[in-house]
Amino acid sequence: VRAAIRELDANGLASFSIRNLAASLGVYPTAVYWHIPNRNLVLAEVVARALEEVIPEKDPAWQDYIRELFLRYRVMIKKHPNLAPLIGAHLIGNSSISLSLVERLLFKLSSAGFTGENLVGAYNAVIAALVGFVTQEFAPIPKEDSREWQSRVKDRLLALDPQAYPVLGKNLPLLANKAFILRWQSGDQAPLDKSFDCYVDMVIGGLENLLPPRH
Amino acid sequence: VRAAIRELDANGLASFSIRNLAASLGVYPTAVYWHIPNRNLVLAEVVARALEEVIPEKDPAWQDYIRELFLRYRVMIKKHPNLAPLIGAHLIGNSSISLSLVERLLFKLSSAGFTGENLVGAYNAVIAALVGFVTQEFAPIPKEDSREWQSRVKDRLLALDPQAYPVLGKNLPLLANKAFILRWQSGDQAPLDKSFDCYVDMVIGGLENLLPPRH
DNA sequence: ACCTGAACACCGTTCAAGT
DNA sequence: ACCTGAACACCGTTCAAGT
């Protein structure tokens, strides 16, 4: 699993193969299959290990717990950006991810006042939000033809007709390479720090808004 | 592009190959390369085409516009669940996605009162939230060993120690296969309708909360 | 203009054989 | 217990050749 993480950090998910993993361990590809049943289970273990360090250690008010959880998740992905699509867009990890993460979050949300169906809704909303922003922020750019791809994105923005797209045109300097769909670099090159703070505020504010009225 | 969407709907992203695409068109694999430069550009066009139908047609208050946008995105992904990871976890689409989508959303957010850096923050928060939930809801399960994988997820939940995980244990019937990390089916089999509504409320409430005070 | 066909450098995985 | 080695059915992409 450690070797797999090294490989993923170095070469990305698209290039991760059992054959490369074996080579990095100085062993024949087929030897790996004595230790693990298949490629997906290697990735599941990688995801589980990475998420271990995301669980907050402190135990503050629920709002701060959630903020801390979001920040820690993003810090982890900054260290391992190539894991972003794996956690955010595949269910592979579900068989291995620690249930402590889940229990702790559920506990915090129920202490906030969510119960029953509301607890489920709030939990799902938090997990979705936790993973959603960062998955997209650190989504990989196409590997083979990255140069051409980057200039296609960039050029069509610079050549944009401000008559046809007035708000976009007016705010282009603020948006170019700093907003989703308008970026030609991923989060490791062009992080969206400010927007992420904004997003976390939105999530916490929205959750407070969702709380059933105290009686 | 139409043939590619058919292939993706039928067999998923993992199985999508230029060779299969060519076969479905009754042609040699290499013939495809006369029409498109590479596999990624096929996928970029697919993403762009799918997102066209997501733009709301009506022009209501910004809160309802955003709700409509979220609902339409989810309806589209319900029709093409295998596109979820492509849009949510890769930047491939950025070179082809229609800028009208962006302009319309920016216009609505600026009409709500967001300007400058706040506009960027709100825009990024909305796009992240829009794609985040649905990407995870419809994330594919491992293809080859789906049976074993499903029972691994299911069995460890059913065998869970309620002493060690009290909140999780107590709410297990509400959570099993209905909450992120605790699911063994994807959104096409086990949709998270209620949680999604909850999530949209959270996002809109959070955005209102984010608005700079009127003067 | 558009397709065939051979070729190259890759994959995950199985299975028999070694030590 | 753990690894080698051959093999199978796949990939994306290039390049020369056909019509």
CSV table of N, CA, C and O in Angstrom, one decimal, chain B residues 91-177:
chain,number,residue,atom,x,y,z
B,91,LEU,N,-10.8,17.4,-15.6
B,91,LEU,CA,-11.0,18.7,-16.3
B,91,LEU,C,-11.1,18.7,-17.8
B,91,LEU,O,-11.2,19.7,-18.5
B,92,ILE,N,-11.2,17.4,-18.3
B,92,ILE,CA,-11.3,17.2,-19.7
B,92,ILE,C,-12.3,18.1,-20.4
B,92,ILE,O,-12.0,18.7,-21.4
B,93,GLY,N,-13.5,18.3,-19.8
B,93,GLY,CA,-14.6,19.0,-20.4
B,93,GLY,C,-14.3,20.5,-20.5
B,93,GLY,O,-14.9,21.2,-21.4
B,94,ASN,N,-13.4,21.1,-19.7
B,94,ASN,CA,-13.2,22.5,-19.7
B,94,ASN,C,-12.9,23.1,-21.1
B,94,ASN,O,-13.1,24.3,-21.2
B,95,SER,N,-12.4,22.4,-22.0
B,95,SER,CA,-12.1,22.9,-23.3
B,95,SER,C,-13.3,23.1,-24.2
B,95,SER,O,-13.3,23.7,-25.2
B,96,SER,N,-14.4,22.4,-23.8
B,96,SER,CA,-15.6,22.3,-24.7
B,96,SER,C,-16.9,22.8,-24.1
B,96,SER,O,-17.8,23.1,-24.8
B,97,ILE,N,-17.0,22.9,-22.8
B,97,ILE,CA,-18.3,23.2,-22.1
B,97,ILE,C,-18.7,24.6,-22.6
B,97,ILE,O,-17.9,25.5,-22.6
B,98,SER,N,-20.0,24.7,-22.9
B,98,SER,CA,-20.5,26.0,-23.3
B,98,SER,C,-20.4,27.1,-22.3
B,98,SER,O,-20.7,26.9,-21.1
B,99,LEU,N,-19.9,28.3,-22.7
B,99,LEU,CA,-19.7,29.4,-21.8
B,99,LEU,C,-21.0,30.0,-21.4
B,99,LEU,O,-21.1,30.8,-20.5
B,100,SER,N,-22.1,29.7,-22.2
B,100,SER,CA,-23.4,30.3,-21.8
B,100,SER,C,-23.8,29.8,-20.4
B,100,SER,O,-24.3,30.6,-19.6
B,101,LEU,N,-23.6,28.5,-20.1
B,101,LEU,CA,-23.8,28.0,-18.8
B,101,LEU,C,-23.2,28.9,-17.7
B,101,LEU,O,-23.8,29.3,-16.7
B,102,VAL,N,-21.9,29.2,-17.9
B,102,VAL,CA,-21.2,30.1,-17.0
B,102,VAL,C,-21.7,31.5,-16.9
B,102,VAL,O,-22.0,32.0,-15.8
B,103,GLU,N,-22.0,32.1,-18.1
B,103,GLU,CA,-22.5,33.4,-18.1
B,103,GLU,C,-23.8,33.6,-17.4
B,103,GLU,O,-24.0,34.5,-16.6
B,104,ARG,N,-24.7,32.7,-17.7
B,104,ARG,CA,-26.0,32.7,-17.1
B,104,ARG,C,-26.0,32.6,-15.6
B,104,ARG,O,-26.7,33.4,-14.9
B,105,LEU,N,-25.1,31.7,-15.1
B,105,LEU,CA,-25.0,31.6,-13.6
B,105,LEU,C,-24.4,32.8,-13.0
B,105,LEU,O,-24.8,33.4,-12.0
B,106,LEU,N,-23.3,33.3,-13.7
B,106,LEU,CA,-22.7,34.6,-13.2
B,106,LEU,C,-23.7,35.7,-13.1
B,106,LEU,O,-23.7,36.5,-12.2
B,107,PHE,N,-24.5,35.8,-14.2
B,107,PHE,CA,-25.5,36.9,-14.2
B,107,PHE,C,-26.4,36.8,-13.1
B,107,PHE,O,-26.7,37.8,-12.4
B,108,LYS,N,-26.9,35.6,-12.8
B,108,LYS,CA,-27.9,35.4,-11.8
B,108,LYS,C,-27.3,35.7,-10.4
B,108,LYS,O,-27.9,36.3,-9.5
B,109,LEU,N,-26.0,35.3,-10.2
B,109,LEU,CA,-25.4,35.5,-8.9
B,109,LEU,C,-25.1,37.0,-8.7
B,109,LEU,O,-25.2,37.6,-7.6
B,110,SER,N,-24.8,37.7,-9.8
B,110,SER,CA,-24.5,39.1,-9.7
B,110,SER,C,-25.8,39.9,-9.4
B,110,SER,O,-25.9,40.9,-8.7
B,111,SER,N,-26.9,39.4,-10.0
B,111,SER,CA,-28.2,40.0,-9.8
B,111,SER,C,-28.6,39.8,-8.3
B,111,SER,O,-29.4,40.5,-7.8
B,112,ALA,N,-28.1,38.7,-7.7
B,112,ALA,CA,-28.4,38.4,-6.3
B,112,ALA,C,-27.7,39.4,-5.4
B,112,ALA,O,-28.1,39.6,-4.2
B,113,GLY,N,-26.6,40.0,-5.9
B,113,GLY,CA,-25.8,40.9,-5.1
B,113,GLY,C,-24.4,40.6,-4.9
B,113,GLY,O,-23.6,41.3,-4.2
B,114,PHE,N,-23.9,39.5,-5.5
B,114,PHE,CA,-22.5,39.2,-5.4
B,114,PHE,C,-21.7,40.0,-6.5
B,114,PHE,O,-22.1,40.0,-7.6
B,115,THR,N,-20.6,40.5,-6.0
B,115,THR,CA,-19.7,41.2,-7.0
B,115,THR,C,-18.2,40.9,-6.7
B,115,THR,O,-17.9,40.5,-5.6
B,116,GLY,N,-17.4,41.1,-7.7
B,116,GLY,CA,-15.9,41.0,-7.5
B,116,GLY,C,-15.5,39.6,-6.9
B,116,GLY,O,-16.0,38.6,-7.4
B,117,GLU,N,-14.7,39.7,-5.9
B,117,GLU,CA,-14.2,38.4,-5.3
B,117,GLU,C,-15.3,37.6,-4.7
B,117,GLU,O,-15.3,36.3,-4.8
B,118,ASN,N,-16.4,38.2,-4.2
B,118,ASN,CA,-17.5,37.5,-3.7
B,118,ASN,C,-18.2,36.7,-4.8
B,118,ASN,O,-18.7,35.6,-4.6
B,119,LEU,N,-18.3,37.3,-6.0
B,119,LEU,CA,-18.9,36.7,-7.1
B,119,LEU,C,-18.1,35.4,-7.5
B,119,LEU,O,-18.7,34.4,-7.7
B,120,VAL,N,-16.8,35.5,-7.5
B,120,VAL,CA,-16.0,34.4,-7.8
B,120,VAL,C,-16.2,33.3,-6.8
B,120,VAL,O,-16.4,32.1,-7.1
B,121,GLY,N,-16.2,33.7,-5.5
B,121,GLY,CA,-16.4,32.7,-4.4
B,121,GLY,C,-17.7,32.0,-4.5
B,121,GLY,O,-17.8,30.8,-4.4
B,122,ALA,N,-18.8,32.8,-4.8
B,122,ALA,CA,-20.1,32.2,-4.9
B,122,ALA,C,-20.2,31.3,-6.1
B,122,ALA,O,-20.8,30.2,-6.0
B,123,TYR,N,-19.7,31.7,-7.2
B,123,TYR,CA,-19.7,30.9,-8.4
B,123,TYR,C,-19.0,29.6,-8.2
B,123,TYR,O,-19.5,28.5,-8.5
B,124,ASN,N,-17.8,29.6,-7.6
B,124,ASN,CA,-17.1,28.4,-7.4
B,124,ASN,C,-17.8,27.5,-6.4
B,124,ASN,O,-17.8,26.3,-6.6
B,125,ALA,N,-18.4,28.1,-5.4
B,125,ALA,CA,-19.1,27.3,-4.4
B,125,ALA,C,-20.3,26.6,-5.1
B,125,ALA,O,-20.6,25.4,-4.8
B,126,VAL,N,-21.0,27.3,-6.0
B,126,VAL,CA,-22.2,26.8,-6.6
B,126,VAL,C,-21.8,25.6,-7.6
B,126,VAL,O,-22.4,24.5,-7.5
B,127,ILE,N,-20.8,25.9,-8.4
B,127,ILE,CA,-20.4,24.8,-9.3
B,127,ILE,C,-19.9,23.6,-8.6
B,127,ILE,O,-20.2,22.4,-8.9
B,128,ALA,N,-19.1,23.8,-7.5
B,128,ALA,CA,-18.6,22.7,-6.7
B,128,ALA,C,-19.7,21.9,-6.1
B,128,ALA,O,-19.8,20.7,-6.2
B,129,ALA,N,-20.7,22.6,-5.6
B,129,ALA,CA,-21.8,22.0,-4.9
B,129,ALA,C,-22.7,21.3,-6.0
B,129,ALA,O,-23.2,20.1,-5.7
B,130,LEU,N,-22.9,21.9,-7.1
B,130,LEU,CA,-23.7,21.4,-8.2
B,130,LEU,C,-23.3,20.0,-8.6
B,130,LEU,O,-24.0,19.0,-8.7
B,131,VAL,N,-22.0,19.9,-8.8
B,131,VAL,CA,-21.4,18.7,-9.3
B,131,VAL,C,-21.1,17.7,-8.2
B,131,VAL,O,-21.2,16.4,-8.4
B,132,GLY,N,-20.8,18.2,-7.0
B,132,GLY,CA,-20.3,17.3,-5.9
B,132,GLY,C,-21.2,16.2,-5.5
B,132,GLY,O,-20.8,15.1,-5.5
B,133,PHE,N,-22.4,16.5,-5.1
B,133,PHE,CA,-23.3,15.5,-4.6
B,133,PHE,C,-23.6,14.4,-5.6
B,133,PHE,O,-23.4,13.2,-5.4
B,134,VAL,N,-23.9,14.9,-6.8
B,134,VAL,CA,-24.4,13.9,-7.9
B,134,VAL,C,-23.2,13.0,-8.3
B,134,VAL,O,-23.4,11.9,-8.6
B,135,THR,N,-22.0,13.6,-8.4
B,135,THR,CA,-20.8,12.8,-8.8
B,135,THR,C,-20.7,11.6,-7.8
B,135,THR,O,-20.4,10.5,-8.2
B,136,GLN,N,-20.8,11.9,-6.5
B,136,GLN,CA,-20.7,10.8,-5.6
B,136,GLN,C,-21.9,9.9,-5.6
B,136,GLN,O,-21.8,8.7,-5.4
B,137,GLU,N,-23.1,10.5,-5.7
B,137,GLU,CA,-24.3,9.7,-5.7
B,137,GLU,C,-24.2,8.6,-6.8
B,137,GLU,O,-24.6,7.5,-6.6
B,138,PHE,N,-23.7,9.0,-8.0
B,138,PHE,CA,-23.7,8.2,-9.1
B,138,PHE,C,-22.3,7.6,-9.4
B,138,PHE,O,-22.1,7.1,-10.5
B,139,ALA,N,-21.4,7.7,-8.5
B,139,ALA,CA,-20.1,7.1,-8.7
B,139,ALA,C,-20.3,5.6,-8.9
B,139,ALA,O,-21.1,5.0,-8.3
B,140,PRO,N,-19.5,5.1,-9.9
B,140,PRO,CA,-19.6,3.7,-10.2
B,140,PRO,C,-19.0,2.8,-9.1
B,140,PRO,O,-18.1,3.1,-8.5
B,141,ILE,N,-19.6,1.6,-9.0
B,141,ILE,CA,-19.0,0.6,-8.1
B,141,ILE,C,-18.0,-0.2,-9.0
B,141,ILE,O,-18.1,-0.2,-10.2
B,142,PRO,N,-17.0,-0.8,-8.3
B,142,PRO,CA,-16.0,-1.6,-9.0
B,142,PRO,C,-16.7,-2.5,-10.0
B,142,PRO,O,-17.6,-3.2,-9.7
B,143,LYS,N,-16.1,-2.6,-11.2
B,143,LYS,CA,-16.8,-3.3,-12.2
B,143,LYS,C,-16.6,-4.9,-12.2
B,143,LYS,O,-17.6,-5.6,-12.2
B,144,GLU,N,-15.4,-5.3,-12.1
B,144,GLU,CA,-15.1,-6.7,-12.3
B,144,GLU,C,-15.6,-7.5,-11.1
B,144,GLU,O,-16.3,-8.5,-11.3
B,145,ASP,N,-15.4,-7.1,-9.9
B,145,ASP,CA,-15.6,-7.9,-8.7
B,145,ASP,C,-16.8,-7.3,-7.9
B,145,ASP,O,-16.8,-7.3,-6.7
B,146,SER,N,-17.8,-6.9,-8.6
B,146,SER,CA,-18.9,-6.1,-8.0
B,146,SER,C,-19.6,-6.9,-6.9
B,146,SER,O,-19.9,-6.4,-5.8
B,147,ARG,N,-19.8,-8.2,-7.1
B,147,ARG,CA,-20.4,-9.0,-6.2
B,147,ARG,C,-19.7,-9.1,-4.8
B,147,ARG,O,-20.2,-8.8,-3.8
B,148,GLU,N,-18.4,-9.4,-4.9
B,148,GLU,CA,-17.6,-9.5,-3.7
B,148,GLU,C,-17.5,-8.2,-3.0
B,148,GLU,O,-17.6,-8.1,-1.7
B,149,TRP,N,-17.3,-7.1,-3.8
B,149,TRP,CA,-17.2,-5.8,-3.2
B,149,TRP,C,-18.5,-5.4,-2.5
B,149,TRP,O,-18.4,-5.0,-1.3
B,150,GLN,N,-19.6,-5.7,-3.1
B,150,GLN,CA,-20.9,-5.4,-2.4
B,150,GLN,C,-21.1,-6.1,-1.1
B,150,GLN,O,-21.5,-5.5,-0.1
B,151,SER,N,-20.7,-7.4,-1.1
B,151,SER,CA,-20.9,-8.1,0.2
B,151,SER,C,-19.9,-7.7,1.2
B,151,SER,O,-20.2,-7.7,2.4
B,152,ARG,N,-18.7,-7.2,0.8
B,152,ARG,CA,-17.8,-6.7,1.8
B,152,ARG,C,-18.3,-5.5,2.5
B,152,ARG,O,-18.3,-5.3,3.7
B,153,VAL,N,-18.9,-4.5,1.7
B,153,VAL,CA,-19.5,-3.3,2.2
B,153,VAL,C,-20.7,-3.7,3.2
B,153,VAL,O,-20.8,-3.2,4.3
B,154,LYS,N,-21.5,-4.5,2.6
B,154,LYS,CA,-22.8,-4.8,3.3
B,154,LYS,C,-22.5,-5.6,4.6
B,154,LYS,O,-23.0,-5.2,5.7
B,155,ASP,N,-21.6,-6.6,4.6
B,155,ASP,CA,-21.4,-7.5,5.7
B,155,ASP,C,-20.7,-6.7,6.9
B,155,ASP,O,-21.1,-7.0,8.0
B,156,ARG,N,-19.8,-5.8,6.6
B,156,ARG,CA,-19.2,-5.2,7.7
B,156,ARG,C,-20.1,-4.2,8.4
B,156,ARG,O,-20.0,-4.0,9.6
B,157,LEU,N,-21.1,-3.7,7.6
B,157,LEU,CA,-22.1,-2.9,8.3
B,157,LEU,C,-23.0,-3.7,9.2
B,157,LEU,O,-23.4,-3.4,10.3
B,158,LEU,N,-23.5,-4.9,8.7
B,158,LEU,CA,-24.4,-5.7,9.4
B,158,LEU,C,-23.7,-6.3,10.7
B,158,LEU,O,-24.3,-6.6,11.7
B,159,ALA,N,-22.3,-6.5,10.5
B,159,ALA,CA,-21.6,-7.1,11.6
B,159,ALA,C,-21.0,-6.1,12.6
B,159,ALA,O,-20.3,-6.4,13.5
B,160,LEU,N,-21.5,-4.8,12.4
B,160,LEU,CA,-20.9,-3.7,13.2
B,160,LEU,C,-21.2,-3.8,14.7
B,160,LEU,O,-22.3,-4.2,15.1
B,161,ASP,N,-20.3,-3.4,15.5
B,161,ASP,CA,-20.4,-3.4,17.0
B,161,ASP,C,-21.1,-2.2,17.4
B,161,ASP,O,-20.5,-1.1,17.4
B,162,PRO,N,-22.4,-2.2,17.9
B,162,PRO,CA,-23.1,-1.0,18.3
B,162,PRO,C,-22.5,-0.3,19.5
B,162,PRO,O,-22.8,0.8,19.8
B,163,GLN,N,-21.7,-1.0,20.3
B,163,GLN,CA,-21.0,-0.4,21.4
B,163,GLN,C,-20.0,0.6,20.9
B,163,GLN,O,-19.8,1.7,21.4
B,164,ALA,N,-19.2,0.1,19.9
B,164,ALA,CA,-18.1,0.9,19.4
B,164,ALA,C,-18.6,2.1,18.5
B,164,ALA,O,-18.0,3.1,18.5
B,165,TYR,N,-19.8,1.9,17.9
B,165,TYR,CA,-20.3,2.9,17.0
B,165,TYR,C,-21.8,3.2,17.3
B,165,TYR,O,-22.7,2.8,16.5
B,166,PRO,N,-22.0,3.8,18.4
B,166,PRO,CA,-23.4,3.9,18.9
B,166,PRO,C,-24.3,4.7,18.0
B,166,PRO,O,-25.4,4.2,17.7
B,167,VAL,N,-24.0,5.9,17.5
B,167,VAL,CA,-24.9,6.6,16.7
B,167,VAL,C,-25.1,5.9,15.4
B,167,VAL,O,-26.3,5.8,14.9
B,168,LEU,N,-24.1,5.4,14.8
B,168,LEU,CA,-24.2,4.7,13.6
B,168,LEU,C,-25.1,3.4,13.8
B,168,LEU,O,-26.0,3.2,13.0
B,169,GLY,N,-24.8,2.7,14.9
B,169,GLY,CA,-25.6,1.5,15.1
B,169,GLY,C,-27.1,1.8,15.3
B,169,GLY,O,-27.9,1.1,14.7
B,170,LYS,N,-27.4,2.9,16.0
B,170,LYS,CA,-28.8,3.2,16.3
B,170,LYS,C,-29.5,3.6,15.0
B,170,LYS,O,-30.7,3.3,14.9
B,171,ASN,N,-28.8,4.3,14.1
B,171,ASN,CA,-29.5,4.8,12.9
B,171,ASN,C,-29.2,3.9,11.7
B,171,ASN,O,-29.5,4.3,10.6
B,172,LEU,N,-28.7,2.7,11.9
B,172,LEU,CA,-28.3,1.9,10.8
B,172,LEU,C,-29.4,1.6,9.8
B,172,LEU,O,-29.1,1.7,8.6
B,173,PRO,N,-30.6,1.3,10.2
B,173,PRO,CA,-31.6,1.1,9.1
B,173,PRO,C,-31.9,2.3,8.2
B,173,PRO,O,-32.2,2.1,7.1
B,174,LEU,N,-31.7,3.5,8.8
B,174,LEU,CA,-31.9,4.7,8.0
B,174,LEU,C,-30.7,5.0,7.1
B,174,LEU,O,-30.7,5.7,6.1
B,175,LEU,N,-29.5,4.4,7.5
B,175,LEU,CA,-28.3,4.8,6.8
B,175,LEU,C,-27.8,3.7,5.8
B,175,LEU,O,-27.2,4.0,4.8
B,176,ALA,N,-28.0,2.4,6.1
B,176,ALA,CA,-27.5,1.4,5.3
B,176,ALA,C,-28.0,1.5,3.8
B,176,ALA,O,-29.2,1.5,3.6
B,177,ASN,N,-27.0,1.6,2.9
B,177,ASN,CA,-27.3,1.8,1.5
B,177,ASN,C,-28.0,3.1,1.1
B,177,ASN,O,-28.4,3.2,0.0
